[in-house]
mmCIF file of C-alpha atoms in Angstrom:
data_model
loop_
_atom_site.group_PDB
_atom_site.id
_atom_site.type_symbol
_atom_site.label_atom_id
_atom_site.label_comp_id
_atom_site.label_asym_id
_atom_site.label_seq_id
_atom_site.Cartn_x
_atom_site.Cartn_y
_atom_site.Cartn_z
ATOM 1 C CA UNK A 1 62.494 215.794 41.324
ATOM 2 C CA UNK A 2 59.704 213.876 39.715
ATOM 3 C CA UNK A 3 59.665 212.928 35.500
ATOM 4 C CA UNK A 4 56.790 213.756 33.885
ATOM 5 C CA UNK A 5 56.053 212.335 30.122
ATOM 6 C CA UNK A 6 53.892 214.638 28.207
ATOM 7 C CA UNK A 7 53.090 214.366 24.487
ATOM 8 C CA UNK A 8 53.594 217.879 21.985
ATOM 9 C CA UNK A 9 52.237 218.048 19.177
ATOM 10 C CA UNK A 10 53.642 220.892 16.227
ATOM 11 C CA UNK A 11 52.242 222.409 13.713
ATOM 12 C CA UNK A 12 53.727 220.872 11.077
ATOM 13 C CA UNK A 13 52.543 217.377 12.401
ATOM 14 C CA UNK A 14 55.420 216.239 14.047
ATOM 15 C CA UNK A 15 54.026 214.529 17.827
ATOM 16 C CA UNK A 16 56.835 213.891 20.651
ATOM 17 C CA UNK A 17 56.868 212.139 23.866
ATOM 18 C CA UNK A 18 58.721 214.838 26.551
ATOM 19 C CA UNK A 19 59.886 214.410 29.922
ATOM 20 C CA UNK A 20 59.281 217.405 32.086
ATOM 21 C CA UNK A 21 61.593 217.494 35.064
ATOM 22 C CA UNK A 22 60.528 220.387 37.418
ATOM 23 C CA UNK A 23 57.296 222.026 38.320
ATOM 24 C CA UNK A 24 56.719 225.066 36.284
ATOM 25 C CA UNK A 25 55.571 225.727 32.283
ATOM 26 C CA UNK A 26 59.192 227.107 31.810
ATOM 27 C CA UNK A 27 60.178 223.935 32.676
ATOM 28 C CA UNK A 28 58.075 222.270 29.848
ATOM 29 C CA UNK A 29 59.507 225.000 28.019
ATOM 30 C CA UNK A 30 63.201 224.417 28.114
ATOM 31 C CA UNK A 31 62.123 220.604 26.871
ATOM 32 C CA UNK A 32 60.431 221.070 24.218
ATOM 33 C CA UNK A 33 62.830 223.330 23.091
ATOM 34 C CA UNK A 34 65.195 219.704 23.376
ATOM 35 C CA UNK A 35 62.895 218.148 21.373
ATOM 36 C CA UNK A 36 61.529 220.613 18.900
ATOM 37 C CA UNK A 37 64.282 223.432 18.228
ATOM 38 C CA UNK A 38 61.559 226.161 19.096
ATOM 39 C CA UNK A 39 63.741 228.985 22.038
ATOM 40 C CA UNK A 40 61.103 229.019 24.804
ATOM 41 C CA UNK A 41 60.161 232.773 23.588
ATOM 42 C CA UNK A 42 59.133 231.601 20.209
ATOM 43 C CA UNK A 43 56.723 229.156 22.058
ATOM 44 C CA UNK A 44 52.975 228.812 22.455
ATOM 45 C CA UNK A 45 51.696 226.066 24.037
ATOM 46 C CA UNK A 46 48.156 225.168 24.507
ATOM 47 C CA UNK A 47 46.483 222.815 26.604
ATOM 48 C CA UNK A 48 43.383 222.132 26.764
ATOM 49 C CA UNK A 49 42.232 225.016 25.178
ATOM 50 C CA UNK A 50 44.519 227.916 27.899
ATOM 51 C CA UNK A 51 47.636 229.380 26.609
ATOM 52 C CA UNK A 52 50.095 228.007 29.336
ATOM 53 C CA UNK A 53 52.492 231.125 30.591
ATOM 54 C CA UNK A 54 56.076 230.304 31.679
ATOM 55 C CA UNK A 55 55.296 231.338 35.470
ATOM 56 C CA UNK A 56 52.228 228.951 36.181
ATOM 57 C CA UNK A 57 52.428 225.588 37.824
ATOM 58 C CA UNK A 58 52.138 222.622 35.371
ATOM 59 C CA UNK A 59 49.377 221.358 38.079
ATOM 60 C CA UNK A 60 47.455 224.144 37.377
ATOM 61 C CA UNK A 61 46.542 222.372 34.052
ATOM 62 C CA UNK A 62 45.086 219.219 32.744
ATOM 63 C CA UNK A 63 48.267 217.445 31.357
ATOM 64 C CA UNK A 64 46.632 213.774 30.002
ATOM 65 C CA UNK A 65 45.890 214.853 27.002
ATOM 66 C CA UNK A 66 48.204 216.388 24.161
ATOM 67 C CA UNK A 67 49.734 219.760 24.388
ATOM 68 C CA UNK A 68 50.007 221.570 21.083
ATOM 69 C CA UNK A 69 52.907 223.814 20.019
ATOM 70 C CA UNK A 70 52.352 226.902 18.101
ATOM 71 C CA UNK A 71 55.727 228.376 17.141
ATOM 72 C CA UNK A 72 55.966 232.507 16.756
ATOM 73 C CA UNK A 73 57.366 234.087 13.645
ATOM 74 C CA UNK A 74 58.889 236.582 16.013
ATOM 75 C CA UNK A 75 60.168 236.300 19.758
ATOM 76 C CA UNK A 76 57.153 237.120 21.858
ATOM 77 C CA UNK A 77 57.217 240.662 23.165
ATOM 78 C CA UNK A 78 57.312 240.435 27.471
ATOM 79 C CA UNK A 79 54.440 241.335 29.188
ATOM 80 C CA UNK A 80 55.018 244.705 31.085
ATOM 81 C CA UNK A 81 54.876 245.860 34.397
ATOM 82 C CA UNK A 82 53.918 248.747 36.232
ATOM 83 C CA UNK A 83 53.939 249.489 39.996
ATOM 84 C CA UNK A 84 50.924 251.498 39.694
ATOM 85 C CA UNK A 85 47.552 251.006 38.270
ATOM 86 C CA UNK A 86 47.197 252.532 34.528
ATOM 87 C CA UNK A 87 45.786 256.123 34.662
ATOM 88 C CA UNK A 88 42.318 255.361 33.192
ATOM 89 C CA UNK A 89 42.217 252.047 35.871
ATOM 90 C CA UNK A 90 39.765 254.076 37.857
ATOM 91 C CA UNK A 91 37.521 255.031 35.296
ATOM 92 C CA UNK A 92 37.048 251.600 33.412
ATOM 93 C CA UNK A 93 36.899 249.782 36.620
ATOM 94 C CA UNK A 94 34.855 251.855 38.720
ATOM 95 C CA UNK A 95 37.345 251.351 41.479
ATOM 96 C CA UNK A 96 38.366 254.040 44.223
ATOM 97 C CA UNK A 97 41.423 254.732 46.144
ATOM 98 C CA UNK A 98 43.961 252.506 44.035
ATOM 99 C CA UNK A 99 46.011 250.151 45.524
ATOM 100 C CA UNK A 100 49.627 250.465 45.031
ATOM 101 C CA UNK A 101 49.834 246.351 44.036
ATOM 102 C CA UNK A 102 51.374 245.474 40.517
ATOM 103 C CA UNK A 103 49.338 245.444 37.450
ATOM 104 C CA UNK A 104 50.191 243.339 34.583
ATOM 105 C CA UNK A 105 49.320 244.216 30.855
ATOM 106 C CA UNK A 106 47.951 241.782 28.678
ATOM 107 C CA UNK A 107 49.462 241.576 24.641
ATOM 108 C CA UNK A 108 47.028 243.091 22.303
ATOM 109 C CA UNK A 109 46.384 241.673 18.887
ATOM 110 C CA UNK A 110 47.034 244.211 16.548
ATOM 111 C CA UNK A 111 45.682 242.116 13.529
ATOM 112 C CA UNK A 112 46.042 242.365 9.901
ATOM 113 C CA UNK A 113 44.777 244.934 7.216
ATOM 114 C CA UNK A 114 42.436 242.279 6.275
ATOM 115 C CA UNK A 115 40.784 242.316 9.075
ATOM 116 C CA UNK A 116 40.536 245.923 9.479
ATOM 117 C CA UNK A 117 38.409 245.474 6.013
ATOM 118 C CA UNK A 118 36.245 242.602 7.303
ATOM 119 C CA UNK A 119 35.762 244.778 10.163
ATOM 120 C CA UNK A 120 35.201 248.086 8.627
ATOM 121 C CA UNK A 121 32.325 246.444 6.117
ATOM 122 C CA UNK A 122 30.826 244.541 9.098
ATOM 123 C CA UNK A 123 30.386 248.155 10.653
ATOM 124 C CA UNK A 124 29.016 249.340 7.599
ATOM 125 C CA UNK A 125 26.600 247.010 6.606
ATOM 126 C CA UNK A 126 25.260 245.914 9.820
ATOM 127 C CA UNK A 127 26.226 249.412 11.834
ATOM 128 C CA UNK A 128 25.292 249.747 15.567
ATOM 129 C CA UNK A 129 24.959 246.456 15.995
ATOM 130 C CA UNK A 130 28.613 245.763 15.899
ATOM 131 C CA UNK A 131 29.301 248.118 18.223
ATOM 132 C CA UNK A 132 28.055 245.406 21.167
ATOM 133 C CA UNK A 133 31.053 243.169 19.389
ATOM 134 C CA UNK A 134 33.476 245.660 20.271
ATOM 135 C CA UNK A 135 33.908 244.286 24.164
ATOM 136 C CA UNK A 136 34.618 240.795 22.711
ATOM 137 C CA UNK A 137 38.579 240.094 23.594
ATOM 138 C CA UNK A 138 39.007 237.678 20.883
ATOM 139 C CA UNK A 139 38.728 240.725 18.271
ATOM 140 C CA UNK A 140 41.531 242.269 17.162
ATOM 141 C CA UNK A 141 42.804 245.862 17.751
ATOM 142 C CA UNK A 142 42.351 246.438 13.590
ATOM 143 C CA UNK A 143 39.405 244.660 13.567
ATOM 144 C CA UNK A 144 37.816 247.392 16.257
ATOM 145 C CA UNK A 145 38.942 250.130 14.490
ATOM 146 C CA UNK A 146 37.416 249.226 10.685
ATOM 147 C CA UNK A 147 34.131 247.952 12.906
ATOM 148 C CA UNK A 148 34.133 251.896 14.369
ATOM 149 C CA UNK A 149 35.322 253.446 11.445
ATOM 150 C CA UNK A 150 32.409 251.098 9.181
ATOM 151 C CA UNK A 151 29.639 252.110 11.480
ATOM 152 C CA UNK A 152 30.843 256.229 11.130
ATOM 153 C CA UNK A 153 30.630 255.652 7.760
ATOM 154 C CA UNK A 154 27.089 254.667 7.717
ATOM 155 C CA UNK A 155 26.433 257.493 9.809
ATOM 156 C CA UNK A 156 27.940 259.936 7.317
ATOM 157 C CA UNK A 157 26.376 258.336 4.255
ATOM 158 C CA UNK A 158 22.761 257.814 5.738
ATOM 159 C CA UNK A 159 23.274 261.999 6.915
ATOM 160 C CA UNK A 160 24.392 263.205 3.378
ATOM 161 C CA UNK A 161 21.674 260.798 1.668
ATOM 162 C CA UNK A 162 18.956 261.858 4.296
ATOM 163 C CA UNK A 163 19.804 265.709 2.897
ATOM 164 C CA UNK A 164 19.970 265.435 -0.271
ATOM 165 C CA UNK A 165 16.321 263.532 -0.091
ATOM 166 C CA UNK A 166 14.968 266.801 1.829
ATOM 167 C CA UNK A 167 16.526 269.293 -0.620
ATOM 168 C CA UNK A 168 14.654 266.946 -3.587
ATOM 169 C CA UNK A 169 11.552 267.362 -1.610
ATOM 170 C CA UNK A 170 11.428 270.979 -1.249
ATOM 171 C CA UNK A 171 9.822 273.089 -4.341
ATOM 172 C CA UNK A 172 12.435 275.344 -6.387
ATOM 173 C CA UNK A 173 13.026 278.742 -5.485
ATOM 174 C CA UNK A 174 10.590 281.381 -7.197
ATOM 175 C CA UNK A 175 7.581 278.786 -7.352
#
C-alpha cells in the first residue's frame, strides 16, 4: 500500500509530520493516535474546513494543506442507525411511500446554559425575527430553545402590557 505524509496540527500547538498507510480517515486515525496519544474516538479532525468521518476515503478530501486535531473531552457518542426512516421523515420531507434504505442520524449540539441565555435574550429583544435563525444547523439545541422561549416571552409581556394600557384608558366605573 502507498505512504502518505500529512501534517496535524493540535490544539495545544504541537504540528507533526504523519504517514498514512491505507485509504480510509480511520486510517489517518489510528496514526495520529501514534503520534498524538488522542484514541481515534476522542478525535476530530478537520480539513479544509469538513469534519473528516472515519468511513470516508482520504481522496475524498484536499490533503496538501494541514489537518487540524481537535481532541474531545469525552469519547464521541456513535452515530445511530435505523432500518427505517424516522416517524416524522414524511412530514418534514414531504416525501411519500418511504423507502426501506438506512437512515443515519446526525449528533446534535446540545450547547451550554450560556447559550440558552444568549439565545433566550436574542428572542426577546429582537423577537420574530429570530425565529428565521432557527433553521440554521450551526445553532445549538439550547440556543433554539432560549431563542423560542425569548420570543414567547415578548409575546406574553407585550399581551399583559397591551391590557393593562386598555384598562388605563377606560373611565372608572360609576362616571
Amino acid at each position: 500500500m502507498e505512504s502518505k505524509t500529512v501534517r496535524i496540527l493540535s490544539v495545544s500547538g504541537a504540528a507533526k509530520e504523519v504517514s498514512v498507510v491505507g485509504s480510509r480517515v480511520s486510517s489517518l486515525m489510528e496514526a495520529v493516535e501514534e503520534a498524538f496519544g488522542v484514541a481515534p474516538a476522542r478525535q476530530r479532525l478537520i480539513c479544509s474546513g469538513r469534519i473528516m468521518r472515519p468511513d470516508d476515503l482520504l481522496s475524498a478530501y484536499a490533503l496538501n494543506g494541514t489537518i487540524h486535531l481537535f481532541p474531545r473531552t469525552e469519547p464521541a457518542v456513535p452515530l445511530r442507525r435505523r432500518e427505517s426512516p424516522p416517524e416524522d421523515y414524511l412530514l418534514e420531507s414531504g416525501a411519500a411511500g418511504g423507502g426501506g434504505g438506512v437512515f443515519a442520524l446526525e449528533e446534535v449540539d446540545i450547547g451550554s446554559p450560556r447559550e440558552f441565555l444568549w439565545g433566550f435574550v436574542m428572542g426577546f429583544v429582537l423577537g420574530f425575527i429570530m425565529l428565521l435563525y432557527l433553521w440554521e444547523r450551526s445553532v445549538s439545541y439550547r440556543q433554539k430553545m432560549g431563542i423560542l422561549a425569548g420570543a414567547t416571552a415578548q409575546l406574553f409581556v407585550k399581551y399583559v402590557h397591551s391590557g393593562w394600557i386598555a384598562a388605563q384608558a377606560q373611565p372608572p366605573p360609576g362616571d
